[in-house]
Amino acid sequence: MQLNATRGRLIAASCALLGATAARSQDAAGAAADSPSTDWSVDSALAYYNESGRIKAIEPIVNISKDYGDGNTFSAQLTFDSLSGSTPNGALPSRQPQTFASPSGKSLSAAPTTYTTSSGTLVSESAPVYTINPGQLPMDPHYHDQRLALSGSWGHAFTRLLTGTAGGKFSYERDFFSLSANAGLSRDFNDKNTTLSFQVNNEFDSLSPIGGAPVAASDYALFEKGGGKTKDGVGAMLGLTQVMTRRWLTEFNLSVDRFKGYLNDPYKIISVIDAGGNTTGYLYEKRPGTRTRESAYWDNRAAWGRVSGDLSLRYMVDDWHVHSDTAQLHLRWWNFDRDRYLEPTLRWYRQSAADFYTPWLDSTAGYIGYASSDQRLAAFHALTYGLKYGVKLEDSEDQSSSELSVRLEYYRQTPDSARAAPGSLQGLDLYPGLKAILLQVGWRF
Amino acid sequence: MRNKLRAILLLAAGAALMGGCSSLGVKPWQRDVLARQDMQLNSEPLDQAIDDHMYFSKEASSGGRGFAGGGCGCN
């Protein structure tokens, strides 16, 4: 029973993040973590995210978990995001001013819309358009959105060695709704030094773009838009967790997922450029209707005295021909009393471009196949530098009962390849990259 | 790149074989270090959730340690 209780506690911690695999619920392959307790555990954080000159976001998040002490565990997580600011619309900078409509707009005219209400009042509303100065990256300055997400997970130990998990997630935005469910099994071997797990996930998404979903590859100026769209996906993951030594734990995951349906970004357009570098128009982007991703992920945890480290490597490839490499290192230094720690983090990321990524379209091109100028599908590399400071607080019985933490991260994305700009586009910053900071305050009790 | 993935899969198979080796691992009374909270593979779930959200919104790849989901990706 004691083993079940401690094991269940691990499950609760592991499944706090919905979608965490059953493999991760077998952390330490049955090792006892802290003292067994049937109390509720609460983990909370408030994050502030700021992209230089672009999006700002506030994200409070809270997770509660409970180990029932009988092999059953429960975890739930509530997340709220509030985003606002400017977001690139996909078009290129130009030597000329460029006027765009916000997603709700129905024309590129800056003239106010005038109409008479049912009570006879004459109303004049400014047109939802914005103008970008020459040389500036076109960004919609009025982007704002809120997201509410709720997830839950249940774990059950069928036997001393076999554990099952089941979970679900609900996420709602003004223009997006997502529902997913997952289930998994994990089995311990070799005196609980080895854990093999398998988990599946099914997701259904409904998109209701503001102003309607544009017809893919249609002329931006024609405002050809329809109703809502859907997409759905399935995924599977095979995981292996192995205790290597008294101080080293390793995990290896192989995963595959496949999405089909509407995979476009409904708000992204592509500039059409002539040989002189002049913008002659814009088209909405067009992506394939399916995407299959495969990944291999390897994580290692090790500890030496008052230092612990976590090194993870990930390789991912998809049938859009994006392939990426990720390496992340956390090092945590505890003080002598083990009630404070400092944790620097370094993350390196590199991806190739999707085969249909193009920063612009040539005006002389005929049939438009798949095309997107979304920078997230371009070739780039990114570095994240982070530092976290944590303090454990003691209760009246001098037992560690809660933890306060502050985390700061700096993220920088740098484009890796650039197509030679024609004519008047030369000299403009067509690939500006991205810089962002993240500040997070956490409280766990 | 497919070859690269296959190489990683082979490594995974090797790791699985290693995992099956009873010479690896520890006895129950040797789990003191492994029991530390900072030795759990998912020791900071909220940090990971917030980071994953940031990277999911800005990069083409996501997931690996869990299901990333399709998401909206509209910002």
PDB file of C-alpha atoms in Angstrom, chain A residues 10 13-14 17 19 21 24 27-29 32-33 43-44 49 51 59 81 87 143 147 176 191-194 199 201 203 231 237 240 242-246 252-254 259 265 291 293-294 296-297 301 305 308 314-316 323-325 332 334 347 349 351 376 384 388 407 409 411 413 440 444, chain B residues 1-2 4-5 8-9 11-13 15-75:
ATOM      1  CA  LEU A  10       4.254  10.512  -8.655  1.00  0.00           C
ATOM      2  CA  ALA A  13       2.700  15.157 -10.202  1.00  0.00           C
ATOM      3  CA  SER A  14       3.448  13.805 -13.624  1.00  0.00           C
ATOM      4  CA  LEU A  17       0.428  18.941 -17.261  1.00  0.00           C
ATOM      5  CA  GLY A  19      -0.893  15.357 -22.124  1.00  0.00           C
ATOM      6  CA  THR A  21       2.661  10.708 -20.854  1.00  0.00           C
ATOM      7  CA  ARG A  24       6.364  10.403 -17.170  1.00  0.00           C
ATOM      8  CA  ASP A  27       9.055   9.001 -12.675  1.00  0.00           C
ATOM      9  CA  ALA A  28      11.894   7.338 -10.884  1.00  0.00           C
ATOM     10  CA  ALA A  29      10.277   4.032 -11.699  1.00  0.00           C
ATOM     11  CA  ALA A  32       9.404   7.438  -3.336  1.00  0.00           C
ATOM     12  CA  ALA A  33       9.105  11.179  -3.770  1.00  0.00           C
ATOM     13  CA  ASP A  43       0.942  24.443  -7.734  1.00  0.00           C
ATOM     14  CA  SER A  44       0.322  27.910  -9.127  1.00  0.00           C
ATOM     15  CA  TYR A  49       5.331  37.270 -21.632  1.00  0.00           C
ATOM     16  CA  GLU A  51       7.713  40.068 -27.363  1.00  0.00           C
ATOM     17  CA  GLU A  59      -1.039  33.772 -17.974  1.00  0.00           C
ATOM     18  CA  ASP A  81      -4.293  33.605 -21.085  1.00  0.00           C
ATOM     19  CA  THR A  87       1.142  40.254 -34.657  1.00  0.00           C
ATOM     20  CA  TYR A 143      -4.637  41.648 -31.894  1.00  0.00           C
ATOM     21  CA  ARG A 147      -7.930  31.590 -23.690  1.00  0.00           C
ATOM     22  CA  PHE A 176     -10.982  28.447 -31.384  1.00  0.00           C
ATOM     23  CA  ASP A 191      12.434  -4.145  -9.572  1.00  0.00           C
ATOM     24  CA  LYS A 192      10.712  -0.989 -10.806  1.00  0.00           C
ATOM     25  CA  ASN A 193      13.915   0.227 -12.399  1.00  0.00           C
ATOM     26  CA  THR A 194      12.356   0.009 -15.856  1.00  0.00           C
ATOM     27  CA  GLN A 199      -0.397   6.414 -24.440  1.00  0.00           C
ATOM     28  CA  ASN A 201      -4.507  10.934 -27.615  1.00  0.00           C
ATOM     29  CA  GLU A 203      -8.174  15.801 -30.330  1.00  0.00           C
ATOM     30  CA  LYS A 231      -9.525  19.758 -37.730  1.00  0.00           C
ATOM     31  CA  MET A 237       3.527   7.675 -27.697  1.00  0.00           C
ATOM     32  CA  LEU A 240      10.757   3.924 -21.687  1.00  0.00           C
ATOM     33  CA  GLN A 242      15.095   3.546 -16.823  1.00  0.00           C
ATOM     34  CA  VAL A 243      16.888   4.034 -13.516  1.00  0.00           C
ATOM     35  CA  MET A 244      20.511   3.878 -14.652  1.00  0.00           C
ATOM     36  CA  THR A 245      22.275   4.399 -11.328  1.00  0.00           C
ATOM     37  CA  ARG A 246      21.499   5.767  -7.896  1.00  0.00           C
ATOM     38  CA  PHE A 252      13.093   7.916 -23.956  1.00  0.00           C
ATOM     39  CA  ASN A 253       9.897   8.650 -25.870  1.00  0.00           C
ATOM     40  CA  LEU A 254       8.900   7.983 -29.439  1.00  0.00           C
ATOM     41  CA  PHE A 259      -3.746  16.074 -37.916  1.00  0.00           C
ATOM     42  CA  ASP A 265      -3.633  30.236 -40.223  1.00  0.00           C
ATOM     43  CA  ARG A 291       0.272  16.868 -41.225  1.00  0.00           C
ATOM     44  CA  ARG A 293       4.806  14.488 -37.098  1.00  0.00           C
ATOM     45  CA  GLU A 294       7.272  12.024 -35.618  1.00  0.00           C
ATOM     46  CA  ALA A 296      12.225  11.120 -30.563  1.00  0.00           C
ATOM     47  CA  TYR A 297      12.804  12.611 -27.121  1.00  0.00           C
ATOM     48  CA  ARG A 301      18.187  13.570 -14.786  1.00  0.00           C
ATOM     49  CA  GLY A 305      25.433  16.443  -3.870  1.00  0.00           C
ATOM     50  CA  SER A 308      21.020  18.347  -9.969  1.00  0.00           C
ATOM     51  CA  ARG A 314      14.556  16.093 -29.147  1.00  0.00           C
ATOM     52  CA  TYR A 315      14.488  15.383 -32.835  1.00  0.00           C
ATOM     53  CA  MET A 316      11.291  15.981 -34.766  1.00  0.00           C
ATOM     54  CA  HIS A 323      12.813  18.909 -39.140  1.00  0.00           C
ATOM     55  CA  SER A 324      14.060  20.283 -35.873  1.00  0.00           C
ATOM     56  CA  ASP A 325      16.640  19.642 -33.189  1.00  0.00           C
ATOM     57  CA  ARG A 332      19.974  23.445 -10.082  1.00  0.00           C
ATOM     58  CA  TRP A 334      20.964  24.145  -3.680  1.00  0.00           C
ATOM     59  CA  ARG A 347      17.878  25.893 -24.628  1.00  0.00           C
ATOM     60  CA  TYR A 349      16.575  25.022 -31.081  1.00  0.00           C
ATOM     61  CA  GLN A 351      14.394  24.027 -37.546  1.00  0.00           C
ATOM     62  CA  ARG A 376       7.075  29.921 -37.752  1.00  0.00           C
ATOM     63  CA  THR A 384      16.662  30.659 -24.595  1.00  0.00           C
ATOM     64  CA  LYS A 388      15.113  30.577 -11.690  1.00  0.00           C
ATOM     65  CA  ARG A 407      11.837  32.678 -13.158  1.00  0.00           C
ATOM     66  CA  GLU A 409      13.761  33.778 -19.505  1.00  0.00           C
ATOM     67  CA  TYR A 411      14.160  34.017 -25.999  1.00  0.00           C
ATOM     68  CA  GLN A 413      14.877  33.689 -32.698  1.00  0.00           C
ATOM     69  CA  GLN A 440       7.088  33.990 -13.905  1.00  0.00           C
ATOM     70  CA  ARG A 444       3.560  25.664  -4.563  1.00  0.00           C
TER      71      ARG A 444
ATOM     72  CA  MET B   1      16.479  13.192 -42.334  1.00  0.00           C
ATOM     73  CA  ARG B   2      14.490   9.968 -42.290  1.00  0.00           C
ATOM     74  CA  LYS B   4      18.522  10.391 -38.890  1.00  0.00           C
ATOM     75  CA  LEU B   5      15.217   9.398 -37.340  1.00  0.00           C
ATOM     76  CA  ILE B   8      17.560   7.568 -33.288  1.00  0.00           C
ATOM     77  CA  LEU B   9      15.082   4.703 -33.356  1.00  0.00           C
ATOM     78  CA  LEU B  11      19.417   4.131 -30.379  1.00  0.00           C
ATOM     79  CA  ALA B  12      16.033   3.808 -28.713  1.00  0.00           C
ATOM     80  CA  ALA B  13      16.007   0.082 -29.340  1.00  0.00           C
ATOM     81  CA  ALA B  15      18.308   1.868 -24.833  1.00  0.00           C
ATOM     82  CA  ALA B  16      15.374  -0.532 -24.457  1.00  0.00           C
ATOM     83  CA  LEU B  17      17.749  -3.466 -24.461  1.00  0.00           C
ATOM     84  CA  MET B  18      19.850  -1.689 -21.908  1.00  0.00           C
ATOM     85  CA  GLY B  19      16.753  -1.088 -19.841  1.00  0.00           C
ATOM     86  CA  GLY B  20      16.051  -4.766 -19.810  1.00  0.00           C
ATOM     87  CA  CYS B  21      19.448  -5.488 -18.390  1.00  0.00           C
ATOM     88  CA  SER B  22      19.162  -6.312 -14.759  1.00  0.00           C
ATOM     89  CA  SER B  23      22.602  -4.929 -14.105  1.00  0.00           C
ATOM     90  CA  LEU B  24      21.123  -1.447 -14.445  1.00  0.00           C
ATOM     91  CA  GLY B  25      19.065   0.154 -11.740  1.00  0.00           C
ATOM     92  CA  VAL B  26      19.177   0.193  -7.970  1.00  0.00           C
ATOM     93  CA  LYS B  27      17.803  -1.654  -5.001  1.00  0.00           C
ATOM     94  CA  PRO B  28      14.815  -0.169  -3.173  1.00  0.00           C
ATOM     95  CA  TRP B  29      17.017   1.075  -0.342  1.00  0.00           C
ATOM     96  CA  GLN B  30      19.199   2.965  -2.827  1.00  0.00           C
ATOM     97  CA  ARG B  31      16.514   5.336  -4.035  1.00  0.00           C
ATOM     98  CA  ASP B  32      17.327   8.240  -1.732  1.00  0.00           C
ATOM     99  CA  VAL B  33      18.688  10.491  -4.472  1.00  0.00           C
ATOM    100  CA  LEU B  34      16.045   9.397  -6.988  1.00  0.00           C
ATOM    101  CA  ALA B  35      13.359  10.321  -4.469  1.00  0.00           C
ATOM    102  CA  ARG B  36      14.350  13.970  -4.489  1.00  0.00           C
ATOM    103  CA  GLN B  37      11.712  16.230  -5.943  1.00  0.00           C
ATOM    104  CA  ASP B  38      14.200  17.712  -8.411  1.00  0.00           C
ATOM    105  CA  MET B  39      14.975  14.211  -9.719  1.00  0.00           C
ATOM    106  CA  GLN B  40      11.418  13.600 -10.907  1.00  0.00           C
ATOM    107  CA  LEU B  41      11.111  13.789 -14.693  1.00  0.00           C
ATOM    108  CA  ASN B  42       8.161  16.139 -14.440  1.00  0.00           C
ATOM    109  CA  SER B  43       9.291  18.043 -11.374  1.00  0.00           C
ATOM    110  CA  GLU B  44       8.196  21.471 -12.654  1.00  0.00           C
ATOM    111  CA  PRO B  45       4.968  20.883 -14.607  1.00  0.00           C
ATOM    112  CA  LEU B  46       3.875  24.508 -14.661  1.00  0.00           C
ATOM    113  CA  ASP B  47       7.249  25.736 -15.934  1.00  0.00           C
ATOM    114  CA  GLN B  48       7.002  23.140 -18.671  1.00  0.00           C
ATOM    115  CA  ALA B  49       3.405  24.047 -19.495  1.00  0.00           C
ATOM    116  CA  ILE B  50       4.237  27.747 -19.832  1.00  0.00           C
ATOM    117  CA  ASP B  51       7.390  27.064 -21.862  1.00  0.00           C
ATOM    118  CA  ASP B  52       5.564  24.609 -24.104  1.00  0.00           C
ATOM    119  CA  HIS B  53       2.878  27.199 -24.787  1.00  0.00           C
ATOM    120  CA  MET B  54       5.496  29.788 -25.717  1.00  0.00           C
ATOM    121  CA  TYR B  55       7.433  27.460 -28.012  1.00  0.00           C
ATOM    122  CA  PHE B  56       4.282  26.007 -29.542  1.00  0.00           C
ATOM    123  CA  SER B  57       3.212  29.531 -30.526  1.00  0.00           C
ATOM    124  CA  LYS B  58       6.552  30.480 -32.078  1.00  0.00           C
ATOM    125  CA  GLU B  59       8.048  27.314 -33.535  1.00  0.00           C
ATOM    126  CA  ALA B  60       6.935  24.620 -35.967  1.00  0.00           C
ATOM    127  CA  SER B  61       7.756  21.707 -33.658  1.00  0.00           C
ATOM    128  CA  SER B  62       6.245  20.874 -30.306  1.00  0.00           C
ATOM    129  CA  GLY B  63       5.704  17.968 -27.955  1.00  0.00           C
ATOM    130  CA  GLY B  64       8.093  15.094 -27.466  1.00  0.00           C
ATOM    131  CA  ARG B  65       7.660  14.526 -23.763  1.00  0.00           C
ATOM    132  CA  GLY B  66       3.872  14.707 -24.081  1.00  0.00           C
ATOM    133  CA  PHE B  67       1.135  15.348 -26.600  1.00  0.00           C
ATOM    134  CA  ALA B  68       1.456  18.850 -27.981  1.00  0.00           C
ATOM    135  CA  GLY B  69      -1.945  19.147 -29.611  1.00  0.00           C
ATOM    136  CA  GLY B  70      -2.824  20.955 -32.803  1.00  0.00           C
ATOM    137  CA  GLY B  71      -3.662  24.270 -31.230  1.00  0.00           C
ATOM    138  CA  CYS B  72      -4.851  27.361 -32.993  1.00  0.00           C
ATOM    139  CA  GLY B  73      -1.461  28.925 -33.627  1.00  0.00           C
ATOM    140  CA  CYS B  74      -3.084  32.177 -34.601  1.00  0.00           C
ATOM    141  CA  ASN B  75      -0.739  34.693 -32.961  1.00  0.00           C
TER     142      ASN B  75
END
